[in-house]
Amino acid sequence: MKISFKGSMLLAAASIGAIGLLYACAPKSATTQSLVSGDAASRVYVAPGSYDEFYSFMSGGYSGQVAVYGLPSGRLLKLIPVFSQFPEDGYGYNEETKPLLQTTYGFLPWDDSHHPELSQTDGVPDGRWLFINANNTPRVARIDLTRFETDEILQIPNSAGGHASPFTTPSTKYIVSATRFSVPIPNTDVPIASYKKNFKGTLSFITADQPGKMDIAFQILMPGYNYDLGHAGKGPSDGWFFFTSYNSEEANAKLEENASQNDKDFVAAVNYKRAEECVAQGKAESRPSDYMHNWVDSTSRLAKSERKSSVKLIDPQTCPGVAYYLPTPKSPHGVDVDPTGEYIVAGGKLATVIPVHSFTKMQKAIADKAFESTIDGIPVLKYDAVIAGEVQRPGLGPLHTEFDGKGYAYTSMFISSEVVKWKLGTWEVVDRIPVYYSVGHLMIPGGDSKKPWGMYLVSMNKITKDRYLPTGPEMAQSAQLIDISGDKMKLLLDFPTIGEPHYAQALPAGVIKDKQLKYHKLAENTNPWVTKSENDGGIARTGKRVDIKMIAIRSHFAPDNLEGVQVGDTVYFHVTNIEQDWDILHGFAVLGMANSELILEPGDTRTLQWIPKGPGIYPFYCTDFCSALHQEMQGYVRVSPAGSNTKLMANVSKKTQAQLAEAKNGQR
Ligand code: K7E
Ligand code: CUA
């Protein structure tokens, strides 16, 4: 089952010579059968009615969402919409959530998300929140893990490609976002050929420990490289953050060649306590910067947007000691810090070794001024002064590393399609297992924290090819569950995933299972258009705007017959699900609407905008099969020509209608 090492080396030579060859070689000699543990079926079997041991949060990649799976079963539990509109529940279509997708570029219906990150307390995932990055238009999002809902999105200014994000400091004081693409700061119209002069990178530190209050604490101005990934120090290295960078050549074209020239690029080591000092001493410059902060108000559950106009920018030239460069072979990708906080492991995509830096040696090198040069105020430490060791002949294309808490590290090998287990301190490879195919990230629950739950490893593979029943040119993405509880890794399960799950994080189910909200308390609903009882619904006109307030309960809407809408009106249906019972949802959709349905959680109010195009009768109905009389859960809206004298009518009590007419306060 092992890949012959000679074969690997040939491949190494081939692929490093011709970088175009970087795609995927399946280990041909292995047969999956021989890799699968004999008791695999029982190990992943979760009997009907039983729960999984872990929640696993996998990035939805280019779907922009998060997918929640149970482990070890690989069962899909939920899709959480984050950066993309989600017609399944109305996220980004209904009026309450639309502001979450506002940016300075306007309303954006999509993004590409790569890295889910659980909040931590003292270096251990605590289950309060999950953060995730938007890669295309740089943003970070907070998901509340009592509701599995996106509550907050912050745009990152002076950045393009929010890839190294949103990794957390050990108690989630900050999460980070570093720019993948360097750009002019401020971003202005300059010749692309002026890259070396005008393009810069930024590393952003974002305050994250208070819901609804995320903001850019400060940004650090960096040379115009590409910043790729990051991880916080912990234990002895607490207070430091490590980011990989490539393209230290500062090429702006044909990067596959031009950014692969230098023998070494860098891991940037950032002393963020020092950055805080510089901010406190007034050494950070306030830079005009345009960005958006969106968050959900906790009682009205309405998202709000605020436009921000400045950030504090730290230039390492005027804040010495804030950043150092650790030379790192060949376009590093991942950078991962072991549970003790001593070792900083980089994944050199094109390197033939896995370089491991030592935090202790780094501190000494800084004290001894063991610098080989200084770039824009950032001292470059000598490689030999900081390197703890190199894992020799690990395989091809090392990308990402996680840890089991028992002294071992596991690195994904993109090109040779395998996971390699090696020992911290001795750097010897102790085991390897093929994966199918071209693994990107791998994940061990808690595997980047102080306390890994080192039982399982999930390999997230880029290429699926022949693993499942074929489904045309595009196959589902593939994850593989591997048992790492013994000396030898054992393959347990393949399961398909959505989008492209770059990274995932997982935690024991018990951390959050009993904290789940079952319904929203109707009494505490402060949505301005809430309808709390059967007779409180109605219809009101303000100019060309018509507001309809309505309840949904098994098995009717009230009101369910509405008249007086005219062609040319913009209609808002404000529907409140007045159920106070777990998992009893209703839906709402009306003929000819140009957005998605509303899905109404118990106790929640959601608003649908509708612009009827012509006169006639328009039925609406409940989209969620809620009861035996679900098919009876319907109603009609009559639409009359513009200027018609059809009176406003909702078949609820007169009193309500009069009150509603008075309350034309013009708010949404
Ligand atoms: Cu390696 Cu975007 Cu984390 Cu994908 S990145 S693999
Ligand atoms: Cu309510 Cu179906």
XYZ file of C-alpha atoms and ligand atoms in Angstrom:
676
model
C 0.000 0.000 0.000
C 2.902 2.382 0.378
C 3.936 4.616 -2.421
C 7.345 3.632 -3.556
C 9.672 6.345 -2.525
C 11.717 6.174 -5.694
C 8.576 6.949 -7.617
C 7.941 9.918 -5.425
C 11.369 11.343 -5.954
C 11.105 11.026 -9.711
C 7.874 12.861 -9.479
C 9.504 15.476 -7.311
C 12.099 16.095 -9.937
C 9.510 16.216 -12.657
C 7.117 18.506 -10.910
C 9.628 20.904 -9.566
C 11.220 21.175 -12.963
C 7.924 21.704 -14.709
C 5.650 23.474 -12.347
C 2.770 23.020 -14.721
C 2.661 19.412 -13.631
C 1.439 20.221 -10.143
C -1.822 18.425 -10.527
C -2.549 15.259 -8.804
C -1.043 11.893 -9.066
C -3.015 9.108 -7.551
C -0.911 6.515 -5.777
C -1.422 3.801 -8.325
C -0.218 0.804 -6.416
C -2.570 1.114 -3.464
C -5.901 -0.594 -3.401
C -8.431 1.061 -1.180
C -9.612 -2.242 0.163
C -6.269 -2.984 1.730
C -6.319 0.392 3.500
C -9.729 0.117 5.042
C -9.776 -0.964 8.626
C -11.551 -4.312 9.124
C -13.924 -2.811 11.651
C -14.460 0.377 9.628
C -18.191 -0.172 9.194
C -18.852 -0.463 12.899
C -16.497 2.415 13.705
C -18.486 4.886 11.604
C -21.925 3.395 12.169
C -24.174 5.690 14.146
C -27.366 3.781 14.765
C -30.712 5.397 13.906
C -31.668 7.694 16.762
C -28.098 7.952 18.041
C -25.876 10.993 17.788
C -22.472 11.524 16.300
C -19.497 12.171 18.585
C -18.357 15.364 16.847
C -19.771 18.346 15.055
C -17.569 19.121 12.075
C -17.803 22.497 10.366
C -16.561 22.325 6.807
C -16.084 25.312 4.615
C -18.392 25.409 1.626
C -15.580 26.788 -0.554
C -16.999 28.459 -3.631
C -20.539 27.998 -2.338
C -19.658 30.672 0.234
C -21.350 28.707 3.025
C -20.532 26.351 5.898
C -21.610 22.718 5.945
C -22.056 20.936 9.256
C -21.378 17.200 9.344
C -21.555 14.659 12.113
C -18.461 12.563 12.693
C -17.763 9.696 12.441
C -20.843 9.091 10.297
C -20.164 11.830 7.726
C -23.874 12.708 7.828
C -24.734 16.209 6.612
C -26.611 18.008 9.402
C -27.002 21.521 8.090
C -25.874 24.130 5.600
C -25.292 27.516 7.196
C -25.523 30.378 4.709
C -22.811 32.988 5.239
C -21.506 34.866 2.191
C -23.965 33.683 -0.439
C -27.696 34.088 -0.768
C -29.460 30.874 0.153
C -32.856 30.309 -1.442
C -33.523 27.329 0.794
C -34.256 29.580 3.755
C -34.350 33.092 2.307
C -30.987 34.218 3.711
C -29.859 37.256 1.749
C -33.265 37.420 0.040
C -35.447 38.513 2.950
C -35.319 42.084 4.220
C -34.015 41.093 7.658
C -30.805 39.457 6.411
C -30.022 41.448 3.223
C -27.878 44.030 5.074
C -25.434 41.250 6.064
C -24.301 41.047 2.438
C -23.739 44.785 2.045
C -20.229 45.936 1.190
C -18.677 49.113 -0.153
C -19.094 47.436 -3.561
C -22.838 47.242 -2.938
C -24.879 44.127 -2.227
C -22.821 41.012 -2.967
C -24.702 37.721 -3.366
C -21.673 35.425 -3.324
C -18.205 34.757 -2.017
C -15.657 31.996 -1.666
C -15.050 30.794 1.890
C -12.034 28.744 2.930
C -11.348 28.546 6.648
C -13.840 27.892 9.422
C -12.325 28.742 12.809
C -13.870 27.979 16.198
C -13.560 30.547 18.949
C -11.235 29.539 21.756
C -10.752 30.060 25.457
C -7.149 29.649 26.549
C -6.255 27.907 23.341
C -9.098 25.368 23.386
C -12.180 25.494 21.107
C -15.069 26.640 23.308
C -18.102 26.407 21.003
C -19.200 30.037 21.310
C -18.759 31.013 17.674
C -17.469 29.859 14.364
C -15.694 32.392 12.167
C -15.113 32.083 8.450
C -13.410 34.187 5.793
C -14.565 35.533 2.444
C -11.727 35.177 0.038
C -12.836 37.234 -2.948
C -14.102 40.422 -1.344
C -12.253 40.213 1.956
C -14.611 39.798 4.882
C -14.910 37.761 8.056
C -18.140 36.377 9.475
C -19.282 35.259 12.906
C -21.722 32.363 13.270
C -23.474 31.917 16.591
C -23.298 28.265 17.612
C -26.464 28.273 19.715
C -28.447 28.980 16.529
C -26.104 28.027 13.674
C -26.794 31.413 12.113
C -24.581 34.117 10.669
C -24.777 37.122 12.960
C -22.044 39.454 11.807
C -19.864 40.261 8.795
C -16.969 42.721 8.732
C -15.353 43.881 5.501
C -11.556 44.214 5.466
C -10.266 47.376 3.772
C -6.808 47.766 2.177
C -6.911 44.103 1.291
C -7.658 41.916 -1.720
C -8.153 38.216 -1.285
C -8.878 37.617 2.404
C -7.196 34.223 2.407
C -5.047 34.072 5.567
C -8.133 34.336 7.697
C -9.886 34.164 10.173
C -7.427 32.373 12.465
C -7.854 33.215 16.139
C -5.653 34.161 19.044
C -5.937 31.764 22.006
C -8.861 33.526 23.668
C -10.358 35.066 20.529
C -9.337 38.594 21.404
C -8.425 38.865 17.740
C -9.043 37.003 14.563
C -6.886 37.915 11.561
C -7.118 38.529 7.866
C -4.083 38.977 5.630
C -4.195 40.034 2.041
C -3.504 37.372 -0.542
C -3.021 39.914 -3.320
C -0.941 42.950 -2.641
C -2.544 46.097 -4.030
C -1.869 49.839 -3.902
C -2.857 51.289 -0.518
C -5.030 53.263 -0.887
C -6.201 51.369 -3.956
C -5.780 53.741 -6.890
C -5.243 53.743 -10.643
C -1.543 52.956 -11.226
C 0.270 50.958 -13.923
C 0.386 47.266 -12.977
C 4.064 47.352 -13.961
C 4.647 49.686 -11.008
C 3.966 46.710 -8.701
C 7.276 46.839 -6.839
C 6.904 50.513 -6.102
C 3.202 50.784 -5.358
C 1.784 47.442 -4.218
C 1.731 46.519 -0.524
C 0.379 43.835 1.752
C -1.560 44.239 4.992
C -2.095 41.989 7.988
C -5.333 42.876 9.791
C -6.075 42.161 13.431
C -9.800 42.169 14.138
C -11.325 42.432 17.590
C -13.647 39.456 17.855
C -14.605 38.687 21.434
C -17.785 40.776 21.510
C -20.695 39.842 19.260
C -21.887 42.759 17.128
C -18.681 44.699 17.734
C -16.094 43.278 15.355
C -13.725 45.951 14.102
C -10.242 46.365 12.702
C -7.994 46.879 15.744
C -5.013 47.662 13.522
C -3.368 46.745 10.251
C 0.327 46.141 9.687
C 1.799 47.370 6.423
C 3.939 44.708 4.753
C 6.024 44.323 1.596
C 4.076 43.513 -1.549
C 4.119 39.732 -1.278
C 1.202 37.312 -1.293
C 0.134 36.402 2.257
C -1.306 32.952 2.392
C -2.168 31.469 5.762
C -1.630 32.129 9.436
C -1.792 30.716 12.921
C -1.458 32.240 16.363
C 1.207 31.267 18.833
C 0.109 29.675 22.089
C 1.681 28.851 25.458
C 5.216 30.283 25.276
C 4.514 31.838 21.848
C 1.241 33.453 22.956
C 1.294 37.063 21.746
C 2.774 36.143 18.362
C 1.132 35.412 15.053
C 2.700 33.610 12.108
C 1.777 34.185 8.470
C 3.175 32.503 5.382
C 4.055 34.611 2.383
C 5.137 33.727 -1.131
C 6.022 35.784 -4.169
C 8.847 37.496 -2.308
C 9.997 38.068 -5.919
C 7.171 40.632 -6.126
C 6.213 39.403 -9.564
C 3.014 40.713 -11.081
C 2.682 38.383 -14.075
C 3.104 34.677 -14.802
C 3.412 33.930 -11.108
C 3.674 30.179 -11.599
C 7.137 30.838 -12.942
C 8.093 34.261 -11.700
C 7.023 33.741 -8.093
C 8.889 30.433 -7.852
C 12.388 31.788 -8.413
C 13.588 32.344 -4.882
C 14.886 29.415 -2.950
C 13.154 30.687 0.150
C 10.184 32.877 0.881
C 9.094 33.815 4.367
C 7.010 33.133 7.401
C 6.230 36.527 8.928
C 6.331 36.414 12.736
C 4.246 39.234 14.169
C 4.478 40.365 17.767
C 0.958 41.682 18.201
C 1.549 42.749 21.815
C 4.217 45.041 20.370
C 1.673 46.250 17.804
C -0.727 47.107 20.654
C 2.085 49.108 22.318
C 2.739 51.053 19.138
C -0.963 51.852 18.819
C -1.047 52.984 22.462
C 2.020 55.175 21.879
C 0.355 56.863 18.925
C 2.738 55.299 16.403
C -0.052 53.962 14.211
C -1.292 56.229 11.478
C -5.034 56.742 11.011
C -5.653 55.973 7.357
C -8.889 56.837 5.571
C -10.373 53.441 4.662
C -13.807 52.565 3.411
C -15.439 49.378 4.752
C -18.681 47.974 6.040
C -19.693 46.379 9.326
C -22.952 44.407 9.346
C -24.503 42.718 12.331
C -27.796 41.297 13.542
C -29.539 43.086 16.376
C -30.269 40.408 18.957
C -33.930 41.140 19.759
C -35.340 42.528 16.511
C -33.163 40.067 14.577
C -32.776 42.739 11.930
C -29.365 43.064 10.321
C -27.895 46.544 10.258
C -25.046 48.071 8.302
C -22.609 50.715 9.284
C -20.010 52.273 6.991
C -16.615 52.855 8.559
C -14.014 55.297 7.412
C -10.637 54.766 8.992
C -8.162 52.196 10.278
C -4.971 52.360 12.303
C -2.032 51.372 10.137
C 1.281 50.298 11.644
C 4.423 50.626 9.547
C 7.201 48.297 10.824
C 9.689 51.094 10.035
C 8.196 53.186 12.841
C 7.300 50.263 15.130
C 10.505 48.217 15.321
C 10.118 44.720 16.734
C 6.580 44.270 15.415
C 7.542 41.806 12.668
C 10.353 39.486 11.620
C 10.765 37.242 8.624
C 11.731 33.588 8.979
C 13.171 32.311 5.684
C 11.150 29.281 4.627
C 11.752 27.078 1.592
C 9.916 27.542 -1.596
C 6.521 29.261 -1.627
C 5.148 28.051 1.713
C 1.389 27.546 1.978
C 0.192 26.445 5.430
C 1.758 27.510 8.710
C 0.728 25.584 11.792
C 1.757 25.841 15.434
C 1.978 22.668 17.503
C -0.041 22.262 20.744
C 2.935 23.227 22.937
C 3.441 26.484 21.042
C 7.119 25.754 20.428
C 7.104 24.548 16.818
C 6.011 26.486 13.764
C 5.515 24.126 10.848
C 5.409 25.489 7.313
C 4.183 23.682 4.229
C 6.446 24.461 1.279
C 4.297 23.591 -1.712
C 7.374 23.119 -3.897
C 9.797 22.106 -1.157
C 11.191 18.631 -0.669
C 11.267 18.967 3.118
C 8.860 20.188 5.784
C 10.647 23.013 7.598
C 9.912 23.437 11.310
C 10.911 26.638 13.087
C 11.559 26.839 16.810
C 10.003 29.643 18.818
C 12.777 29.443 21.425
C 15.443 29.734 18.724
C 13.547 32.581 17.123
C 13.553 34.512 20.402
C 17.278 33.944 20.768
C 17.947 34.950 17.164
C 16.059 38.196 17.758
C 18.018 38.879 20.970
C 21.315 38.086 19.166
C 20.308 40.150 16.142
C 21.039 37.148 13.917
C 19.700 39.002 10.884
C 20.673 38.352 7.299
C 19.016 41.520 6.002
C 16.169 43.935 6.655
C 13.240 44.438 4.278
C 11.102 47.565 4.755
C 11.942 47.685 8.454
C 11.440 43.924 8.924
C 14.585 42.015 9.980
C 15.088 38.692 8.191
C 16.362 36.137 10.693
C 18.994 33.626 9.630
C 17.461 30.300 8.578
C 19.968 28.261 10.591
C 19.305 30.390 13.663
C 15.573 29.632 13.714
C 15.116 26.200 12.173
C 14.375 23.408 14.632
C 14.482 20.670 12.053
C 13.341 19.507 8.675
C 11.202 16.486 7.982
C 13.179 14.758 5.239
C 11.553 13.051 2.266
C 8.009 13.480 3.542
C 6.385 13.104 0.103
C 5.433 15.743 -2.423
C 3.707 19.057 -2.045
C 3.342 19.479 1.733
C 0.488 21.895 2.409
C -1.098 21.743 5.838
C -0.298 20.195 9.214
C -2.434 19.318 12.230
C -1.497 17.658 15.513
C -2.881 14.820 17.640
C -1.704 16.079 21.043
C 0.407 12.937 21.471
C 3.568 14.319 19.937
C 2.746 13.626 16.287
C 2.038 15.853 13.357
C 0.112 14.987 10.207
C 0.840 16.769 6.955
C -1.191 16.732 3.759
C 0.757 16.045 0.578
C -1.047 17.537 -2.357
C 1.055 16.152 -5.175
C 1.673 12.663 -3.850
C -1.924 12.411 -2.523
C -1.188 11.147 0.945
C -1.245 12.026 4.611
C 2.093 11.700 6.345
C 2.494 11.217 10.078
C 5.741 12.363 11.641
C 7.166 12.860 15.103
C 7.744 16.299 16.579
C 11.318 16.684 17.799
C 12.855 13.792 15.857
C 11.227 14.808 12.547
C 11.010 11.182 11.430
C 8.185 9.991 9.245
C 6.418 7.166 11.079
C 3.444 6.409 8.846
C 1.765 7.409 5.622
C -1.596 6.683 4.019
C -2.801 7.400 0.475
C -5.862 9.608 0.044
C -8.087 10.038 -2.994
C -7.029 12.443 -4.498
C -4.923 15.569 -4.081
C -5.537 16.460 -0.483
C -5.651 20.136 0.495
C -6.303 20.677 4.167
C -6.644 17.929 6.706
C -8.363 18.293 10.040
C -8.158 16.697 13.453
C -10.814 17.896 15.923
C -8.977 20.585 17.920
C -5.913 19.752 15.807
C -4.663 23.335 15.595
C -5.397 24.078 19.257
C -3.754 23.369 22.599
C -5.925 20.302 23.105
C -6.473 18.122 20.075
C -9.089 15.378 20.359
C -6.776 13.142 18.362
C -9.021 10.247 17.386
C -9.973 11.024 13.829
C -8.478 12.877 10.930
C -10.447 14.151 7.963
C -8.660 14.502 4.657
C -10.304 17.038 2.357
C -9.520 16.138 -1.204
C -9.616 18.301 -4.277
C -10.167 15.670 -6.909
C -12.825 12.985 -6.606
C -12.631 11.224 -9.998
C -13.730 7.638 -9.570
C -14.687 7.569 -5.892
C -18.455 7.759 -6.296
C -21.101 6.966 -8.861
C -20.257 9.353 -11.685
C -22.363 12.490 -11.971
C -21.173 14.061 -15.187
C -18.093 16.248 -15.574
C -18.286 17.639 -12.064
C -18.113 15.303 -9.113
C -18.958 16.120 -5.513
C -15.908 17.005 -3.447
C -14.566 14.225 -1.305
C -13.671 13.892 2.341
C -12.117 10.847 3.928
C -12.230 9.898 7.568
C -9.087 8.294 8.936
C -8.643 6.633 12.299
C -5.533 8.013 14.026
C -6.088 6.462 17.446
C -3.411 3.787 16.930
C 0.119 3.650 15.537
C -1.086 3.106 11.997
C -3.568 5.319 10.239
C -6.623 3.466 8.994
C -9.108 4.588 6.384
C -12.672 4.423 7.700
C -15.015 6.294 5.382
C -15.464 8.374 2.228
C -18.173 11.003 2.191
C -19.079 13.672 -0.337
C -19.070 17.350 0.612
C -20.449 20.514 -0.924
C -18.520 23.303 -2.619
C -14.855 22.841 -1.960
C -14.188 22.239 1.697
C -10.769 23.760 2.027
C -10.608 23.547 5.771
C -12.814 22.320 8.592
C -12.872 22.409 12.352
C -14.589 20.025 14.711
C -15.357 19.724 18.379
C -16.988 17.127 20.640
C -20.768 17.322 20.325
C -21.156 17.765 24.092
C -19.588 21.231 23.963
C -22.551 22.743 22.119
C -25.289 20.127 21.856
C -27.172 21.170 24.979
C -26.869 24.893 24.280
C -29.047 24.847 21.192
C -31.893 27.344 20.999
C -35.183 25.552 20.315
C -37.287 28.579 19.312
C -37.203 32.361 19.440
C -39.325 33.760 22.258
C -42.248 35.555 20.667
C -42.623 37.837 23.701
C -39.066 39.098 23.095
C -39.449 39.660 19.354
C -38.936 43.395 18.729
C -39.074 43.332 14.943
C -41.020 46.545 14.131
C -43.413 44.502 11.986
C -43.974 41.587 14.350
C -47.511 40.222 14.613
C -47.923 38.459 17.926
C -51.474 37.142 17.695
C -54.092 36.007 15.200
C -56.056 39.249 15.108
C -53.172 41.662 14.933
C -52.421 41.237 11.249
C -53.541 43.627 8.513
C -52.693 45.732 5.495
C -51.604 49.373 5.268
C -50.599 51.710 2.457
C -47.988 54.487 2.529
C -47.870 56.018 -0.937
C -46.888 53.200 -3.294
C -45.702 50.995 -0.477
C -48.024 48.369 0.994
C -47.197 46.561 4.234
C -48.923 43.332 5.113
C -48.596 41.916 8.608
C -49.450 38.272 8.967
C -49.069 35.314 11.292
C -48.375 31.720 10.410
C -49.440 28.870 12.662
C -50.556 25.285 12.024
C -52.396 25.360 9.637
C -53.240 28.820 8.403
C -52.089 32.355 7.730
C -54.034 35.267 9.218
C -55.022 37.312 7.331
C -55.263 34.971 4.370
C -57.224 37.182 1.966
C -55.925 40.593 0.986
C -57.210 43.243 -1.408
C -56.316 46.799 -2.391
C -52.837 46.181 -3.786
C -52.270 47.990 -7.091
C -49.930 47.471 -10.002
C -46.931 49.726 -9.354
C -46.941 49.031 -5.614
C -44.074 47.529 -3.719
C -45.489 45.055 -1.236
C -43.828 43.832 1.939
C -45.145 40.652 3.544
C -44.068 40.642 7.201
C -44.783 37.118 8.343
C -44.392 35.980 11.953
C -44.356 32.320 12.881
C -46.155 32.427 16.249
C -45.423 28.790 17.090
C -43.447 28.301 20.293
C -42.342 24.774 19.659
C -39.019 23.255 18.556
C -38.534 22.635 14.857
C -42.020 23.747 13.785
C -41.328 25.914 10.778
C -43.519 27.525 8.186
C -42.638 28.939 4.820
C -44.065 31.668 2.615
C -44.055 32.158 -1.139
C -46.309 34.158 -3.493
C -46.892 33.685 -7.218
C -44.426 35.508 -9.453
C -42.094 36.681 -6.732
C -38.575 37.525 -7.840
C -36.706 36.349 -4.771
C -36.789 33.193 -2.665
C -39.258 31.885 -0.131
C -39.186 32.894 3.502
C -38.482 30.159 5.985
C -39.829 31.126 9.384
C -38.313 29.706 12.522
C -40.703 29.520 15.494
C -41.121 32.986 17.013
C -39.374 34.723 14.115
C -40.499 37.503 11.767
C -39.246 37.622 8.181
C -40.121 40.050 5.414
C -40.512 39.384 1.702
C -40.526 42.148 -0.881
C -42.880 41.584 -3.817
C -43.621 43.771 -6.835
C -46.688 42.430 -8.654
C -46.443 42.950 -12.408
C -50.095 42.859 -13.415
C -53.677 42.805 -12.095
C -55.151 39.482 -10.997
C -55.334 37.048 -8.125
C -52.072 35.836 -6.637
C -52.076 32.805 -4.342
C -49.523 32.382 -1.593
C -48.774 29.235 0.385
C -46.683 27.624 3.086
C -43.589 25.938 1.632
C -42.689 23.768 4.622
C -44.783 20.634 5.148
C -45.810 21.546 8.674
C -48.913 19.530 9.497
C -51.550 17.242 8.081
C -53.338 20.375 6.837
C -50.215 21.951 5.354
C -51.756 21.887 1.879
C -54.632 23.975 3.261
C -52.178 26.624 4.443
C -52.689 29.213 1.698
C -54.232 32.589 0.829
C -54.903 35.094 -1.958
C -53.812 38.626 -2.779
C -55.949 40.614 -5.198
C -53.994 43.043 -7.372
C -55.933 45.811 -9.122
C -54.833 48.232 -11.837
C -52.968 51.359 -10.771
C -55.385 54.035 -9.546
C -58.260 51.577 -8.976
C -60.624 52.230 -6.083
C -60.466 48.709 -4.611
C -60.326 49.269 -0.839
C -57.563 47.909 1.326
C -58.888 44.726 2.892
C -57.421 42.067 5.133
C -59.765 39.535 6.620
C -58.873 40.228 10.250
C -60.611 42.416 12.839
C -61.527 46.032 11.948
C -59.844 47.345 15.055
C -56.484 46.047 13.956
C -56.827 47.616 10.571
C -57.593 51.007 12.021
C -54.554 50.782 14.293
C -52.362 49.728 11.447
C -53.557 52.596 9.268
C -52.626 55.014 12.052
C -49.222 53.513 12.440
C -47.967 54.611 9.039
C -44.581 55.413 10.371
C -42.878 54.783 7.102
C -40.312 52.381 8.528
C -39.575 49.202 6.754
Cu -4.839 25.266 1.391
Cu -7.539 28.333 0.773
Cu -6.560 26.887 3.220
Cu -7.562 25.443 0.301
S -6.198 26.813 1.212
S -6.292 23.720 0.445
Cu -47.105 25.837 7.499
Cu -46.913 24.174 5.915
